[in-house]
Coordinates of C-alpha atoms and ligand atoms in Angstrom, one line a residue:
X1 CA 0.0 0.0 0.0
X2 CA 1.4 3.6 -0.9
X3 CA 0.8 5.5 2.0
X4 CA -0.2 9.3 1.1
X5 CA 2.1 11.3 3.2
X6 CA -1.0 14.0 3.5
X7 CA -3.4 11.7 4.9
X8 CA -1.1 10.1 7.5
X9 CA 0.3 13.4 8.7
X10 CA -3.4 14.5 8.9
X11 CA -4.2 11.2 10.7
X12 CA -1.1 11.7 13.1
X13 CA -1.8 15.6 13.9
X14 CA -5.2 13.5 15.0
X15 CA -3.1 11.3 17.3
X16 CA -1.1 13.7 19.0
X17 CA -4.0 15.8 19.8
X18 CA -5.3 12.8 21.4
X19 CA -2.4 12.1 23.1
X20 CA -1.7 15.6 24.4
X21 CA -4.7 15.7 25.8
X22 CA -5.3 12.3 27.4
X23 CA -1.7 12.8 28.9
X24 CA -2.8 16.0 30.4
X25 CA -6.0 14.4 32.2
X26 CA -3.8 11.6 33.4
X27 CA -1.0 13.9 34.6
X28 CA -3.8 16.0 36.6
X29 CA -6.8 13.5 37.6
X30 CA -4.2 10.5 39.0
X31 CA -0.8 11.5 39.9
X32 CA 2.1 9.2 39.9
X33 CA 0.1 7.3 36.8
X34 CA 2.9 5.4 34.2
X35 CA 2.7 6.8 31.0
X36 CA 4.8 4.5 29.6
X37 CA 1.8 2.3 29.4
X38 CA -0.1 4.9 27.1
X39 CA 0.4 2.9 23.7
X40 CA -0.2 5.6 21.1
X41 CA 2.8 4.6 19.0
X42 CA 0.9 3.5 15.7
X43 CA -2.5 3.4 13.9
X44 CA -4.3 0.2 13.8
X45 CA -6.8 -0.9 11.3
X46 CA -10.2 -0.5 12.1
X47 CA -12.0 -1.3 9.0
X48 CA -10.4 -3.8 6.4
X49 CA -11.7 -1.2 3.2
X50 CA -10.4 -0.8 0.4
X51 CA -8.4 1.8 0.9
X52 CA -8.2 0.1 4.7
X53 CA -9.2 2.4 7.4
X54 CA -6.6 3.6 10.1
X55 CA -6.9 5.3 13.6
X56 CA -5.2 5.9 17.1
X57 CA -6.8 4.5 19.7
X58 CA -5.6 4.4 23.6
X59 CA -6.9 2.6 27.2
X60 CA -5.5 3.7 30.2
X61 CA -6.4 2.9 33.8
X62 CA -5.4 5.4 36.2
X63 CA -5.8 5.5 40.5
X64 CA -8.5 8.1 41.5
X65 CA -6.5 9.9 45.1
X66 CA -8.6 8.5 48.2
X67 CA -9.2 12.2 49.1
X68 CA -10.9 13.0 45.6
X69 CA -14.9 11.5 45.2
X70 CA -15.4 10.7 41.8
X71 CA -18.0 13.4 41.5
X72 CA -14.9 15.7 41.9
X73 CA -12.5 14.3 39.7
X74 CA -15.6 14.1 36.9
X75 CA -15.8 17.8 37.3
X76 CA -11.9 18.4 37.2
X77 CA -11.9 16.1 34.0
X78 CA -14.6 18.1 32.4
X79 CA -12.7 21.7 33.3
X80 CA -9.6 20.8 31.9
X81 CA -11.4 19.5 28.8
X82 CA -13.3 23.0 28.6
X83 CA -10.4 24.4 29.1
X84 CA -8.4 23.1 26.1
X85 CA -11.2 23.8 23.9
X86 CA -13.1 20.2 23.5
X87 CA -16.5 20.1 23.9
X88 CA -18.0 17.8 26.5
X89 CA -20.6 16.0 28.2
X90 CA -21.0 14.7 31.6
X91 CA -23.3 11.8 32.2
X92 CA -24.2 9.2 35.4
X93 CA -24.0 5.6 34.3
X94 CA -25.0 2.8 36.4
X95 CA -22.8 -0.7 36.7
X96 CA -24.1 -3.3 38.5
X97 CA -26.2 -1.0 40.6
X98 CA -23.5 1.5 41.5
X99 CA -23.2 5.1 40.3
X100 CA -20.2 5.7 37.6
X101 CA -19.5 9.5 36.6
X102 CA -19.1 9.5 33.0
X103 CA -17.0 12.5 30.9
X104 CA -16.7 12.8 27.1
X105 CA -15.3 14.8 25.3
X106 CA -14.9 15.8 21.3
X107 CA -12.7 17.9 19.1
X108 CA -12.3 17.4 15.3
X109 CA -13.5 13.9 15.9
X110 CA -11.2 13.1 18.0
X111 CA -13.1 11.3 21.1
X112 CA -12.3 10.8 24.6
X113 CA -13.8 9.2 27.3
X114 CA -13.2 9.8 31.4
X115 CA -14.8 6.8 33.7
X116 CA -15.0 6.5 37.0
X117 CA -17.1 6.0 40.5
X118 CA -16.7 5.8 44.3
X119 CA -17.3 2.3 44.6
X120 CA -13.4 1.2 42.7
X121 CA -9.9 3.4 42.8
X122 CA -9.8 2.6 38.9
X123 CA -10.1 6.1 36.5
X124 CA -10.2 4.7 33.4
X125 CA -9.5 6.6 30.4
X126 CA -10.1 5.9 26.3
X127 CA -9.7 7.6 23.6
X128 CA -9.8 7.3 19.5
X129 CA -9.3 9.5 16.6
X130 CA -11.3 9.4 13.4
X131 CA -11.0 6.3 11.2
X132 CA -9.5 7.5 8.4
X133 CA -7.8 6.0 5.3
X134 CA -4.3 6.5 4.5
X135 CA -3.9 5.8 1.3
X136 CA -6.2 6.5 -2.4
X137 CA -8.0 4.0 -3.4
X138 CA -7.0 2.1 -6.1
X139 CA -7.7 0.4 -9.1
X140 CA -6.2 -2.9 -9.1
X141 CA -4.2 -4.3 -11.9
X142 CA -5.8 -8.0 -12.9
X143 CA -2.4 -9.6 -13.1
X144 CA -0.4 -11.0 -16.4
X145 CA -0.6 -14.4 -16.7
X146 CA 3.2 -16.0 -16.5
X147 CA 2.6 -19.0 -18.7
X148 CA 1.2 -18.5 -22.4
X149 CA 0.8 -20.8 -25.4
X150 CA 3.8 -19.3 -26.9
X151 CA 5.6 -19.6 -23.4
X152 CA 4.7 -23.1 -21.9
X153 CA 7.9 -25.2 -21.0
X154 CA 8.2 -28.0 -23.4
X155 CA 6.2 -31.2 -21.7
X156 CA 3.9 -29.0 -19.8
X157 CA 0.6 -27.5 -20.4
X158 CA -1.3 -24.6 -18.8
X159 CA -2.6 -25.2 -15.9
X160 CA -6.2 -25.9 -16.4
X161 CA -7.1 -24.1 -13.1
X162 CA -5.6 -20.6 -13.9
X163 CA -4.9 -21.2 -17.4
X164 CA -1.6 -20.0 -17.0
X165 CA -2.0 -17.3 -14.2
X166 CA 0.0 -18.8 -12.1
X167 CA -1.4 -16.5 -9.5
X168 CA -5.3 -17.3 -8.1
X169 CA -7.8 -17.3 -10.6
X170 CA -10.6 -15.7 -7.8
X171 CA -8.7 -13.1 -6.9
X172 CA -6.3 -12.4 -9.0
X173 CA -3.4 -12.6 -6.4
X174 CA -4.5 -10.5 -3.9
X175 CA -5.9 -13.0 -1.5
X176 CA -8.9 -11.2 -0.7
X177 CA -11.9 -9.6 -2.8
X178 CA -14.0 -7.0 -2.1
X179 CA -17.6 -8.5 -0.8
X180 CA -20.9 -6.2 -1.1
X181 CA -20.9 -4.6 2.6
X182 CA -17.2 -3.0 1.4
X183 CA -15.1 -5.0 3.3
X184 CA -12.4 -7.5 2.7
X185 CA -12.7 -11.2 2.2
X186 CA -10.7 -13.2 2.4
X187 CA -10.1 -15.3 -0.9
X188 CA -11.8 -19.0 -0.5
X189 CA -10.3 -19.9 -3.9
X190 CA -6.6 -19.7 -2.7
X191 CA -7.4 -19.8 1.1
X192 CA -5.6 -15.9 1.2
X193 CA -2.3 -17.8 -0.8
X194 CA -2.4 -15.8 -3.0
X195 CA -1.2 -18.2 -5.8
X196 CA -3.2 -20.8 -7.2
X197 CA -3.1 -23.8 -5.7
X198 CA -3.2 -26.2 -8.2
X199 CA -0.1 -25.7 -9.9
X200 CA 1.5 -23.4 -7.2
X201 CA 1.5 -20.7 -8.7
X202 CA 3.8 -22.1 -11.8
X203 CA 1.0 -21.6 -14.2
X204 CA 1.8 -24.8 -15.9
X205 CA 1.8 -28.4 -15.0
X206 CA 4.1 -31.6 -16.0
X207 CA 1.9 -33.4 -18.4
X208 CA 3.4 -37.0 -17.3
X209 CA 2.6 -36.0 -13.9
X210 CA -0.9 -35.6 -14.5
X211 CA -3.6 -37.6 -12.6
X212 CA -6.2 -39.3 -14.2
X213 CA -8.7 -36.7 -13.1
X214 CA -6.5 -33.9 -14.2
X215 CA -6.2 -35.5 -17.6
X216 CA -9.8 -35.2 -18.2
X217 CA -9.3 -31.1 -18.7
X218 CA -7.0 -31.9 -21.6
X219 CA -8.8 -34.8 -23.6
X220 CA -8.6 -32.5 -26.7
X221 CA -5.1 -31.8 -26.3
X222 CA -3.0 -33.0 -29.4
X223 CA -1.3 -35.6 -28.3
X224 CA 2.2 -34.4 -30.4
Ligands
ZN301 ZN1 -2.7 -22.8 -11.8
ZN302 ZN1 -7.5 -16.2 -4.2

């Protein structure tokens, strides 16, 4: 995949505001919190497209400080979030029949998320840019076949699978095909190989090697 430097610098400018900011409500709402275990390092695939779609994406569980009721720290969360510009929302969820003060927060679709009750210590935080592609889409290139008429090695014949392909005849080598919900399939045809499976991706098969079966596809061959 060619990677258009604009849409992953776009996609990264994403990430770091992410980061920056999830970094800053960790910093503030738990102290002493390991940042090393914020893994914002690298997009992950979200949606197997075609261009496949990309985006940062964090979980972090902070300590909530015995002297600060989640109530509080909710309110802190949402201030600093204000502050920096996001918009946000505050919200009471229940989990199994205790009170959890929920935060969220939004900026250029950018999403964050700020979890946490009176009943646990745990402040959990989560976060995610935009899915985004980062790449154009593209039209693919139905491969040459590698084995012709012209080209066969003497004693061979085409394969009669991929008639000379040599890479899967379903999907043309790419080990997947686009189904009708946009997504990627993987190929049944090659079992994602790639290369088809008869001849192994040769494109031509030894004619005294042939099974019985496989002679069948060549009854009308000449037999010069
Ligand atoms: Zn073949
Ligand atoms: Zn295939």
């Amino acid at each position: 995949m060619a990677v258009n430097p604009e849409l992953q610098a776009e996609l990264d400018r994403l990430g770091r505001s992410l980061r920056e900011r999830l970094v800053e409500l960790i910093t503030e709402l738990t102290p002493g919190a390991d940042l090393t275990a914020l893994f914002l390092d690298v997009p992950t695939v979200v949606e197997w497209r075609e261009p496949p779609l990309y985006h940062y994406a964090a979980l972090f569980r902070g300590m909530r400080p015995s002297e600060v009721p989640a109530a509080e720290l909710a309110a802190r969360a949402a201030a600093l979030l204000g502050a920096a510009g996001w918009e946000v929302r505050t919200w009471r969820e229940e989990s199994e029949g205790r009170p959890v003060c929920m935060v969220g927060g939004s900026r250029e679709r950018v999403t964050l998320k700020v979890r946490t009750g009176d009943h646990t210590s745990s402040v959990m935080f989560e976060g995610e840019t935009p899915a985004l592609p980062l790449s154009e889409p593209r039209e693919f290139q139905w491969p040459e076949p590698i084995r012709t008429e012209e080209t066969v090695t003497p004693g061979f014949v085409l394969c009669y699978e991929c008639d000379g392909l040599g890479a899967c005849s379903y999907c043309g080598g790419r080990g997947w095909s686009l189904g009708g919900d946009g997504l990627r399939h993987g190929c049944r045809g090659c079992d994602r190989r790639r290369y088809c499976l008869i001849c192994r991706g040769a494109g031509q098969l030894a004619f005294s090697e042939l099974s019985p079966y496989q002679l069948g596809y060549y009854r009308d061959r000449d037999p010069g």
